[in-house]
Amino acid sequence: MDIKDFIAPFAVWKRAFEKPFTVKKPIDERPGAPRYRGFHINDAQKCIGCGTCEAICMNKAIDLVPAAGYAAKEGDSGLRPRVDYGRCCWCALCVDVCPSGSLGMSNEYVWIDSDPEVFRYTPGVEAKPWDGSPLGYRRAEGYRLLEEQRVEMPELDYKEAVQTFLELVRGYSRQQAEKEADRCVSCGVCIASCPAHMDIPGYINAVREGDMQNGLRLLYETNPFPEACGRICTHRCEEACAIGTGGDPVAIRWLKRYIADQVELADYGKVLPRAEADSGKKIAVVGAGPGGLSAAYYLALLGHSVTVFEKDSEAGGMLRYGIPEYRLPYPALDKDIGYIESLGVKIERGTAVGSAVALAELRSRFDAVYLSTGLPAAYSLEVPGDKHPRVLDGVAVLAAATRGEPLGLGKRVAVVGGGNVAMDAARTALRNGAAVDILYRRRKEDMPADPDEIREAIAEGASLVEKAIPLEVRDAAGAIAGKQALFVWNEARMVQKEDGKRPVPEAIPGAVHEDPYDSIIAAIGQGPDLSFIGEADRLELRRFKPVVDGFGRIAEAAAGAAAEPGAPASASPSKAAAVFAGGDLVNDRKDAISAIADGHHAAQGIDRWLDRKGS
Amino acid sequence: MNELAERLARRYDAEGWHEQRKDLASISIPALRVRDVLAWLRDEEGYKHLSFITAIDNIERGVFTLTYTVRNHDTKHSLMVHADIIRENPVVDSVHLLWEQAWTYQRELKEWFGIDCPGSPRKDEEFVLEGWDQLPMMRRDFDSLAYSNATYAERPGRVTHDPAAYMKAQLYPEADQ
Amino acid sequence: MKRDRMPYIPPAERATPDLDSGKYLLMWQGPQHPGITGNMSLRLVIEGDTVVDCETHVGYLHRGFEKLMERRSWMQNFPLVCRIAVPEPDFNEYCYAAALEELSGIQIPEKAVWLRTFSLELMRLASYLMWIGGQAGSFGHGTIIQWSATMRDYVLDLFEELTGGRIYHMYIIPGGVRGDVPAGYFKHVLEVMDTVQKNLDDIELVMYHNAVFKLRAEGLGYIPPDWIDRYGITGPNARAAGIKRDLRKDLGYLAYPQLEFQPVVGSKSDAFERARLRLQEMYQCIDLIRQCIDLMPKEGPFRAKTPNPLYWKVPAGETYVAAECTRGEYGFYVVSDGSEKPRRVAVRGPSYTHAVSVMERLVRGVNIADVAGLMVSLHTYPPEIER
C-alpha cells in the first residue's frame, strides 16, 4: 500500500467533463446493424410456401397458413410462413435454410403494443413498417445450409455418344444417389405437379435411408414404369422443386431410376403387393403403351383378368417405338413390362383392334374395355411438296430405328419441329452419320422439347436453325431428282401481337432460304387414329377425342337413355361393355407420366364402375 | 498410450480402448472397480483432474453408462472412463473422497438419472429441480414433450398446414376418392 | 426438500451451529444476483458479521437444455446451446460445433478457424468487461461498472455488426461460421480496441491502485495450490495460484498455436491476485484480437459443406471438446447413436466446482460484506452448473 493507492482513485473525476457514452433515446435513433436479426421480412411473391423454415425452427415458432392473394398452384403451395414472436429466438436458421431466399430479417427491433396477439404475423402478407427493408440479416454470400448444386450425372462423352446407341446417361452410384437425395427437404410441393402424384419425398427419403425395397413399393403405388419414367419422364416435378427456386432442382427423375435400377426384377415380387382375390371380371386394354399397361397393372392388382391388345410386335408403345434406345434401353423397358406381365396380364402382340379383332367383339367378350391408343398418326408439313419421297415422318423414322430397319437417311438431314420427337429424330440421324439441321419456327426457348434433349442434341452436333418457317419442298434438279429435296424456308422475326400471349413468328419479306437435303424429317406433332371406332359403337367423339366422364368412361351417343353410373346393367340400351379411354388420346399433356396416371385413374374408375354395375 | 490401456486391462479388466483424438481416449471398466480405477489413475498415472461425471441412459441395453472424464495435465491427455450399471438398480461407488467437487455431480446423477452413490454428501437433496415428482428427467423414458403438454397450455389460435396435403385438398381433391 | 424447511447440514467437516443459542444468524444471500453472477443463493450462517457456514443452492436458471437437445436435430441445437451461459455464449457454440464436426469428420476452412478464434477472444473480452464491473461493484465501486459496461457495449456493437446479434451471436455454426466480416469491420474493431485499452488503463489506475479495493481483496479467498486438482479448479482461478494451465496452449485448438501469447500466471492466489490476472488477460485479449486481424487470411470460404440440416445423421460415437473460457475449462461431451438427434449432450462448466464446492469452503470466516466480492472473484455463472 503506497500513497498512489490513495490518490489514484481521484482520477475518476477527469471523466466528469467528458462527453457521456449514452445515447439519448428517443432523441437519438439507434438503428440495428446492417446484419441485425430483427423482425422477419418475406418476399411473398418469391416464397413458394415449402415450409422448410417451419421444419428447421427449433422453437416451433413458424406456422404455414393460407395467405390472401396466394392460391395453391403448381410449384407454390399458396401457404406462407407466420411467425409467433412469443416463441421466436431470432436465430435466423429459417433465413439460412429458405430454399428460395425469400425470407430475411429487417434490422428493426423496436415494436411496442399492448395486445400480445399482434406479435404473430405473416411477413410479406400482413404489411409492416419494416417491409422491404434493405438492411437486416440475410444469408451471407457463399453460405448455404442446403446444397444448391445437383450431383452431376455421369454421361457418355458426346463425341463418343453420337457414335453409338448406348445409353447416354449412366445413372447414379449409391454414393451419388444418396448425396443427391440428401438435397431434398421433403416439402412435397412437387407432388401436385406430378400427373401421377407420386410420393416423391417418400421415395427420395427411401434413397437417403438406403431402403430400396420401400422405395420401389412407393414407386409402384402410383407408377408401374419406374425404369422408363426414371429415364424419360418429362419431370414436371423438378420444375416445382423447392430446391430449384435457389439452385438446381433435386434430380427426382434420376433418383427414381436409381431405385428401380437397384432392385432385381426377380425381387420385385417380394416387395410389391398382389391381388388378394380374383374378381372374375375380364377387361380388355387396347394399346400396350405406358397408359394401357398402367391400367392393366392396377386392374390386375384389383383382381381383374386383363388382356392387352397391341398392334405392334412388341409392347411399350411410344416408349419403345418413339424413344431411341440411347435414352431408354430396351432391357429397362422390358423390366417394367416384364413385371406387369408377371402378374398375369396377357399381352396379345401384333393384334390390331379394328383389323384383327373388332372393338365390338371386345365389348361383347369383356366386361370393360380401356382404350389407350395414343397418337400414332404424324401430322404432315402442310406445305406444297410435302408428299415428296424424301419427306419422312419422324415417328416412323424412330420406329424403323427400333425395329432395326435400314433408315437410308443420307448425308444431310433436316428435321422440322421443336419437340422431343424432333430431337430424337435428329439424334438418331446423327447416330446414322448424317449432318443434321433442326429447323424450328420459333426461338429455342419456345421449343416444347425437354431442355436436356435440346442441349444434348446440340452437344452431339446438330445445328439449330431458329425462326425458320417452312414454305415449300421442291424436288432437286438433275441426276439427284427424287433422291434429294430442296427445303425452302422463310426467316422470321418474333412479333408480340397480343399482350400476355407468347410472340408469334412473322416471315421477314425476302429472307427466303433454299437448302438441299437427302431427307427432310417432319416432326411437328401427331394425331390419333380412331379408325377402329365405328358408327355402330355409338361412342361419343369430339374433335377426334373421346368424351370421357369422371370414371374415364366414354360417353355413349344417346340412343335411348344413356347409361347412368350406378344404373343396373340391364337398364343400359347397349349390352356391350362400357368403354373407357385415357392417355394421349384424351389428355392434353401428351406425355408418358400423364398416360400412366390416366391408366391408374381409369383402373380405379373401371373397378368402381364394375362394382356399381354389379351391385 | 496403449501401455496405459494394457495396464488398465491387466489390473482392472478394462476393455474397449478407443482413441478418439490424440489427446482423448475412452475405455470401459467394470462398475465395481470405478473407485479403484479412478484412484489409481489419479495417484499413479497422473490423471489428477476430474473434468466431469455424467451418465448416458442406454435404455435399449438396460444400463446407464457412467462417464468419468479425467485429465493428465502433464501429458495433456484426457481419458473418458466408462462403466455400465444396470438400470433396475443403479448404484455405483461414490468418488467424493477422490475429488472435492464429485459430490455435486453425484447429487446431479441422483436427481437427473436416479443413480445412487452411497455415502456421497447431500446426494438425496434436490439439486436444480424443486418439488420434482416425475421420473428422473434425464432418463430416456421420461417424455419431456408429454410432460410439457400436460403441464403447460398451448397458446390458442395456432394452426399450421402441410404443403403437400394442403395442395392436394386445393388442387386435386379427387385423388382421394 | 421444501424451501420452507431448514436444510440439513451433514456432520462431516461442517459447522453445526446451534441456531437456538442466539449466537448465530441464518441468512440467505440470493437468489437475486449475489454479485454479477446470475441467480443462485447462498445459505449463510453468520456469527457476528463473519460467515461460519455456507450451503449453495442452485436451480434458479435450470432450463433443461441437455434434455431439450435430445429432442432436437443436430442443427436445431445450434441456436439452443448459446443460451447455456448468457454472458459468454460463444464458447457453447464453439464446443458444440467442434464436437459435431469431429464426430462427422468435417474439416472447417482456415478462414473459419480464424474467425472463430477472433470471435472467441472478442467474447472473452466482453465477458471480462462484465466481470470487472461486477468485481468493482461488489466492493462498492459503482463507477467502474459504468465504464466497463460501456466498453462491453462497444464490443457488443462489434458482435452486432459481425453476427446480427448482441448477446446471442449464433455465429459459430457447425461447419464454420455464418458469414465473413463486413467491409471496414476490422478498422472498426481496432478503433474499439484502442478505446477499450485506454479505458482499461483508467480502470487499472482507479481500481487496482485503490486502497479500499486492495484492503478488501488482498488475502480474501485464498486458494491453496494443492486445491487445484482436488477441486478441479481451472482457468484464472488456477493460474492465480501459480498453476500454468491454459487449454488454449495445452490443447492447441483453433488458431491458438499460431498466436503468440503466454498464459498469465500469478502466485498469491487471493481475490486481488485473480483480479489482477484477469486484467492482464484483458490486455492479452486485445493483443490476440489484433494478432488475429493481422494473421487472418483475407479471402477464402468460411464454411465447409455440411449435410442437409433437416436430415443430418451424425455417425455413432462420442467426444469431449473443451475450450478455455474466461472461467476455465468449458466443455461439451457429445454422444451420438448415429441418429438425427444427439443421444446425450453434457455441458461441463467451470463454475460447477468454483461456485459450489470451492465457494462453500472459501466463504467460511469471510466477512459478510465480502461474500459477494469473493463470489465474483471466482467468476461464476450458475447457468452452466444447472444447464
PDB file of N, CA, C and O in Angstrom, chain C residues 86-125:
ATOM      1  N   VAL C  86     -25.124 -17.212 -20.464  1.00  0.00           N
ATOM      2  CA  VAL C  86     -25.569 -15.958 -21.053  1.00  0.00           C
ATOM      3  C   VAL C  86     -24.442 -14.968 -21.365  1.00  0.00           C
ATOM      4  O   VAL C  86     -24.370 -14.454 -22.470  1.00  0.00           O
ATOM      5  N   PRO C  87     -23.545 -14.678 -20.419  1.00  0.00           N
ATOM      6  CA  PRO C  87     -22.580 -13.615 -20.720  1.00  0.00           C
ATOM      7  C   PRO C  87     -21.485 -14.080 -21.679  1.00  0.00           C
ATOM      8  O   PRO C  87     -20.708 -13.275 -22.152  1.00  0.00           O
ATOM      9  N   GLU C  88     -21.424 -15.369 -21.956  1.00  0.00           N
ATOM     10  CA  GLU C  88     -20.338 -15.876 -22.763  1.00  0.00           C
ATOM     11  C   GLU C  88     -20.823 -17.023 -23.648  1.00  0.00           C
ATOM     12  O   GLU C  88     -20.333 -18.149 -23.553  1.00  0.00           O
ATOM     13  N   PRO C  89     -21.809 -16.731 -24.504  1.00  0.00           N
ATOM     14  CA  PRO C  89     -22.457 -17.827 -25.243  1.00  0.00           C
ATOM     15  C   PRO C  89     -21.560 -18.496 -26.284  1.00  0.00           C
ATOM     16  O   PRO C  89     -21.744 -19.658 -26.594  1.00  0.00           O
ATOM     17  N   ASP C  90     -20.586 -17.780 -26.827  1.00  0.00           N
ATOM     18  CA  ASP C  90     -19.861 -18.303 -27.986  1.00  0.00           C
ATOM     19  C   ASP C  90     -19.071 -19.568 -27.700  1.00  0.00           C
ATOM     20  O   ASP C  90     -18.827 -20.367 -28.592  1.00  0.00           O
ATOM     21  N   PHE C  91     -18.666 -19.745 -26.414  1.00  0.00           N
ATOM     22  CA  PHE C  91     -17.917 -20.959 -26.108  1.00  0.00           C
ATOM     23  C   PHE C  91     -18.788 -22.189 -26.244  1.00  0.00           C
ATOM     24  O   PHE C  91     -18.328 -23.257 -26.637  1.00  0.00           O
ATOM     25  N   ASN C  92     -20.075 -22.034 -25.920  1.00  0.00           N
ATOM     26  CA  ASN C  92     -21.002 -23.137 -26.143  1.00  0.00           C
ATOM     27  C   ASN C  92     -21.078 -23.469 -27.624  1.00  0.00           C
ATOM     28  O   ASN C  92     -21.046 -24.624 -28.024  1.00  0.00           O
ATOM     29  N   GLU C  93     -21.199 -22.409 -28.438  1.00  0.00           N
ATOM     30  CA  GLU C  93     -21.315 -22.629 -29.878  1.00  0.00           C
ATOM     31  C   GLU C  93     -20.071 -23.331 -30.406  1.00  0.00           C
ATOM     32  O   GLU C  93     -20.157 -24.271 -31.191  1.00  0.00           O
ATOM     33  N   TYR C  94     -18.920 -22.862 -29.941  1.00  0.00           N
ATOM     34  CA  TYR C  94     -17.686 -23.455 -30.441  1.00  0.00           C
ATOM     35  C   TYR C  94     -17.576 -24.925 -30.041  1.00  0.00           C
ATOM     36  O   TYR C  94     -17.314 -25.791 -30.870  1.00  0.00           O
ATOM     37  N   CYS C  95     -17.778 -25.214 -28.754  1.00  0.00           N
ATOM     38  CA  CYS C  95     -17.588 -26.593 -28.290  1.00  0.00           C
ATOM     39  C   CYS C  95     -18.578 -27.523 -28.977  1.00  0.00           C
ATOM     40  O   CYS C  95     -18.232 -28.636 -29.371  1.00  0.00           O
ATOM     41  N   TYR C  96     -19.819 -27.071 -29.115  1.00  0.00           N
ATOM     42  CA  TYR C  96     -20.824 -27.921 -29.747  1.00  0.00           C
ATOM     43  C   TYR C  96     -20.473 -28.150 -31.214  1.00  0.00           C
ATOM     44  O   TYR C  96     -20.483 -29.285 -31.700  1.00  0.00           O
ATOM     45  N   ALA C  97     -20.143 -27.062 -31.900  1.00  0.00           N
ATOM     46  CA  ALA C  97     -19.829 -27.185 -33.333  1.00  0.00           C
ATOM     47  C   ALA C  97     -18.599 -28.061 -33.528  1.00  0.00           C
ATOM     48  O   ALA C  97     -18.583 -28.940 -34.400  1.00  0.00           O
ATOM     49  N   ALA C  98     -17.583 -27.865 -32.699  1.00  0.00           N
ATOM     50  CA  ALA C  98     -16.354 -28.634 -32.877  1.00  0.00           C
ATOM     51  C   ALA C  98     -16.603 -30.113 -32.607  1.00  0.00           C
ATOM     52  O   ALA C  98     -16.070 -30.980 -33.298  1.00  0.00           O
ATOM     53  N   ALA C  99     -17.431 -30.402 -31.609  1.00  0.00           N
ATOM     54  CA  ALA C  99     -17.740 -31.805 -31.311  1.00  0.00           C
ATOM     55  C   ALA C  99     -18.475 -32.442 -32.488  1.00  0.00           C
ATOM     56  O   ALA C  99     -18.175 -33.562 -32.911  1.00  0.00           O
ATOM     57  N   LEU C 100     -19.421 -31.695 -33.039  1.00  0.00           N
ATOM     58  CA  LEU C 100     -20.203 -32.201 -34.158  1.00  0.00           C
ATOM     59  C   LEU C 100     -19.315 -32.436 -35.379  1.00  0.00           C
ATOM     60  O   LEU C 100     -19.421 -33.458 -36.068  1.00  0.00           O
ATOM     61  N   GLU C 101     -18.436 -31.504 -35.613  1.00  0.00           N
ATOM     62  CA  GLU C 101     -17.533 -31.628 -36.759  1.00  0.00           C
ATOM     63  C   GLU C 101     -16.589 -32.810 -36.565  1.00  0.00           C
ATOM     64  O   GLU C 101     -16.318 -33.557 -37.497  1.00  0.00           O
ATOM     65  N   GLU C 102     -16.120 -32.969 -35.336  1.00  0.00           N
ATOM     66  CA  GLU C 102     -15.204 -34.078 -35.088  1.00  0.00           C
ATOM     67  C   GLU C 102     -15.917 -35.411 -35.320  1.00  0.00           C
ATOM     68  O   GLU C 102     -15.377 -36.308 -35.980  1.00  0.00           O
ATOM     69  N   LEU C 103     -17.136 -35.539 -34.808  1.00  0.00           N
ATOM     70  CA  LEU C 103     -17.853 -36.808 -34.968  1.00  0.00           C
ATOM     71  C   LEU C 103     -18.224 -37.058 -36.428  1.00  0.00           C
ATOM     72  O   LEU C 103     -18.288 -38.192 -36.875  1.00  0.00           O
ATOM     73  N   SER C 104     -18.474 -35.977 -37.172  1.00  0.00           N
ATOM     74  CA  SER C 104     -18.880 -36.137 -38.572  1.00  0.00           C
ATOM     75  C   SER C 104     -17.700 -36.122 -39.531  1.00  0.00           C
ATOM     76  O   SER C 104     -17.896 -36.270 -40.734  1.00  0.00           O
ATOM     77  N   GLY C 105     -16.519 -35.909 -39.017  1.00  0.00           N
ATOM     78  CA  GLY C 105     -15.354 -35.869 -39.900  1.00  0.00           C
ATOM     79  C   GLY C 105     -15.340 -34.680 -40.836  1.00  0.00           C
ATOM     80  O   GLY C 105     -14.937 -34.798 -41.986  1.00  0.00           O
ATOM     81  N   ILE C 106     -15.792 -33.523 -40.351  1.00  0.00           N
ATOM     82  CA  ILE C 106     -15.823 -32.327 -41.199  1.00  0.00           C
ATOM     83  C   ILE C 106     -14.630 -31.441 -40.857  1.00  0.00           C
ATOM     84  O   ILE C 106     -14.367 -31.163 -39.683  1.00  0.00           O
ATOM     85  N   GLN C 107     -13.907 -31.044 -41.889  1.00  0.00           N
ATOM     86  CA  GLN C 107     -12.788 -30.114 -41.715  1.00  0.00           C
ATOM     87  C   GLN C 107     -13.298 -28.717 -42.021  1.00  0.00           C
ATOM     88  O   GLN C 107     -13.856 -28.497 -43.089  1.00  0.00           O
ATOM     89  N   ILE C 108     -13.102 -27.783 -41.120  1.00  0.00           N
ATOM     90  CA  ILE C 108     -13.591 -26.433 -41.425  1.00  0.00           C
ATOM     91  C   ILE C 108     -12.489 -25.644 -42.127  1.00  0.00           C
ATOM     92  O   ILE C 108     -11.306 -25.879 -41.901  1.00  0.00           O
ATOM     93  N   PRO C 109     -12.895 -24.701 -42.989  1.00  0.00           N
ATOM     94  CA  PRO C 109     -11.897 -23.922 -43.733  1.00  0.00           C
ATOM     95  C   PRO C 109     -11.059 -23.055 -42.795  1.00  0.00           C
ATOM     96  O   PRO C 109     -11.476 -22.721 -41.683  1.00  0.00           O
ATOM     97  N   GLU C 110      -9.889 -22.672 -43.287  1.00  0.00           N
ATOM     98  CA  GLU C 110      -8.953 -21.917 -42.454  1.00  0.00           C
ATOM     99  C   GLU C 110      -9.545 -20.588 -42.004  1.00  0.00           C
ATOM    100  O   GLU C 110      -9.388 -20.165 -40.868  1.00  0.00           O
ATOM    101  N   LYS C 111     -10.255 -19.967 -42.912  1.00  0.00           N
ATOM    102  CA  LYS C 111     -10.862 -18.673 -42.575  1.00  0.00           C
ATOM    103  C   LYS C 111     -11.801 -18.823 -41.376  1.00  0.00           C
ATOM    104  O   LYS C 111     -11.846 -17.968 -40.498  1.00  0.00           O
ATOM    105  N   ALA C 112     -12.543 -19.927 -41.370  1.00  0.00           N
ATOM    106  CA  ALA C 112     -13.475 -20.165 -40.263  1.00  0.00           C
ATOM    107  C   ALA C 112     -12.713 -20.366 -38.962  1.00  0.00           C
ATOM    108  O   ALA C 112     -13.134 -19.896 -37.906  1.00  0.00           O
ATOM    109  N   VAL C 113     -11.571 -21.041 -39.041  1.00  0.00           N
ATOM    110  CA  VAL C 113     -10.746 -21.257 -37.853  1.00  0.00           C
ATOM    111  C   VAL C 113     -10.363 -19.906 -37.255  1.00  0.00           C
ATOM    112  O   VAL C 113     -10.487 -19.670 -36.052  1.00  0.00           O
ATOM    113  N   TRP C 114      -9.952 -18.993 -38.129  1.00  0.00           N
ATOM    114  CA  TRP C 114      -9.513 -17.674 -37.641  1.00  0.00           C
ATOM    115  C   TRP C 114     -10.676 -16.841 -37.145  1.00  0.00           C
ATOM    116  O   TRP C 114     -10.578 -16.167 -36.125  1.00  0.00           O
ATOM    117  N   LEU C 115     -11.797 -16.894 -37.870  1.00  0.00           N
ATOM    118  CA  LEU C 115     -12.949 -16.095 -37.428  1.00  0.00           C
ATOM    119  C   LEU C 115     -13.481 -16.616 -36.099  1.00  0.00           C
ATOM    120  O   LEU C 115     -13.944 -15.847 -35.254  1.00  0.00           O
ATOM    121  N   ARG C 116     -13.394 -17.929 -35.917  1.00  0.00           N
ATOM    122  CA  ARG C 116     -13.814 -18.476 -34.619  1.00  0.00           C
ATOM    123  C   ARG C 116     -12.881 -18.004 -33.507  1.00  0.00           C
ATOM    124  O   ARG C 116     -13.332 -17.591 -32.443  1.00  0.00           O
ATOM    125  N   THR C 117     -11.589 -18.069 -33.762  1.00  0.00           N
ATOM    126  CA  THR C 117     -10.630 -17.629 -32.756  1.00  0.00           C
ATOM    127  C   THR C 117     -10.870 -16.163 -32.424  1.00  0.00           C
ATOM    128  O   THR C 117     -10.921 -15.766 -31.256  1.00  0.00           O
ATOM    129  N   PHE C 118     -11.047 -15.383 -33.475  1.00  0.00           N
ATOM    130  CA  PHE C 118     -11.284 -13.952 -33.300  1.00  0.00           C
ATOM    131  C   PHE C 118     -12.529 -13.711 -32.453  1.00  0.00           C
ATOM    132  O   PHE C 118     -12.502 -12.953 -31.481  1.00  0.00           O
ATOM    133  N   SER C 119     -13.628 -14.397 -32.797  1.00  0.00           N
ATOM    134  CA  SER C 119     -14.867 -14.093 -32.080  1.00  0.00           C
ATOM    135  C   SER C 119     -14.806 -14.620 -30.648  1.00  0.00           C
ATOM    136  O   SER C 119     -15.393 -14.012 -29.746  1.00  0.00           O
ATOM    137  N   LEU C 120     -14.081 -15.703 -30.427  1.00  0.00           N
ATOM    138  CA  LEU C 120     -13.975 -16.198 -29.049  1.00  0.00           C
ATOM    139  C   LEU C 120     -13.161 -15.230 -28.184  1.00  0.00           C
ATOM    140  O   LEU C 120     -13.481 -15.019 -27.007  1.00  0.00           O
ATOM    141  N   GLU C 121     -12.125 -14.648 -28.763  1.00  0.00           N
ATOM    142  CA  GLU C 121     -11.340 -13.682 -27.983  1.00  0.00           C
ATOM    143  C   GLU C 121     -12.136 -12.408 -27.720  1.00  0.00           C
ATOM    144  O   GLU C 121     -12.073 -11.826 -26.647  1.00  0.00           O
ATOM    145  N   LEU C 122     -12.917 -12.012 -28.725  1.00  0.00           N
ATOM    146  CA  LEU C 122     -13.771 -10.829 -28.547  1.00  0.00           C
ATOM    147  C   LEU C 122     -14.781 -11.102 -27.430  1.00  0.00           C
ATOM    148  O   LEU C 122     -15.073 -10.239 -26.594  1.00  0.00           O
ATOM    149  N   MET C 123     -15.282 -12.335 -27.437  1.00  0.00           N
ATOM    150  CA  MET C 123     -16.243 -12.741 -26.396  1.00  0.00           C
ATOM    151  C   MET C 123     -15.588 -12.728 -25.033  1.00  0.00           C
ATOM    152  O   MET C 123     -16.175 -12.265 -24.057  1.00  0.00           O
ATOM    153  N   ARG C 124     -14.362 -13.245 -24.988  1.00  0.00           N
ATOM    154  CA  ARG C 124     -13.645 -13.278 -23.715  1.00  0.00           C
ATOM    155  C   ARG C 124     -13.498 -11.857 -23.160  1.00  0.00           C
ATOM    156  O   ARG C 124     -13.720 -11.604 -21.981  1.00  0.00           O
ATOM    157  N   LEU C 125     -13.171 -10.945 -24.061  1.00  0.00           N
ATOM    158  CA  LEU C 125     -13.001  -9.555 -23.632  1.00  0.00           C
ATOM    159  C   LEU C 125     -14.318  -8.997 -23.086  1.00  0.00           C
ATOM    160  O   LEU C 125     -14.352  -8.370 -22.023  1.00  0.00           O
TER     161      LEU C 125
END
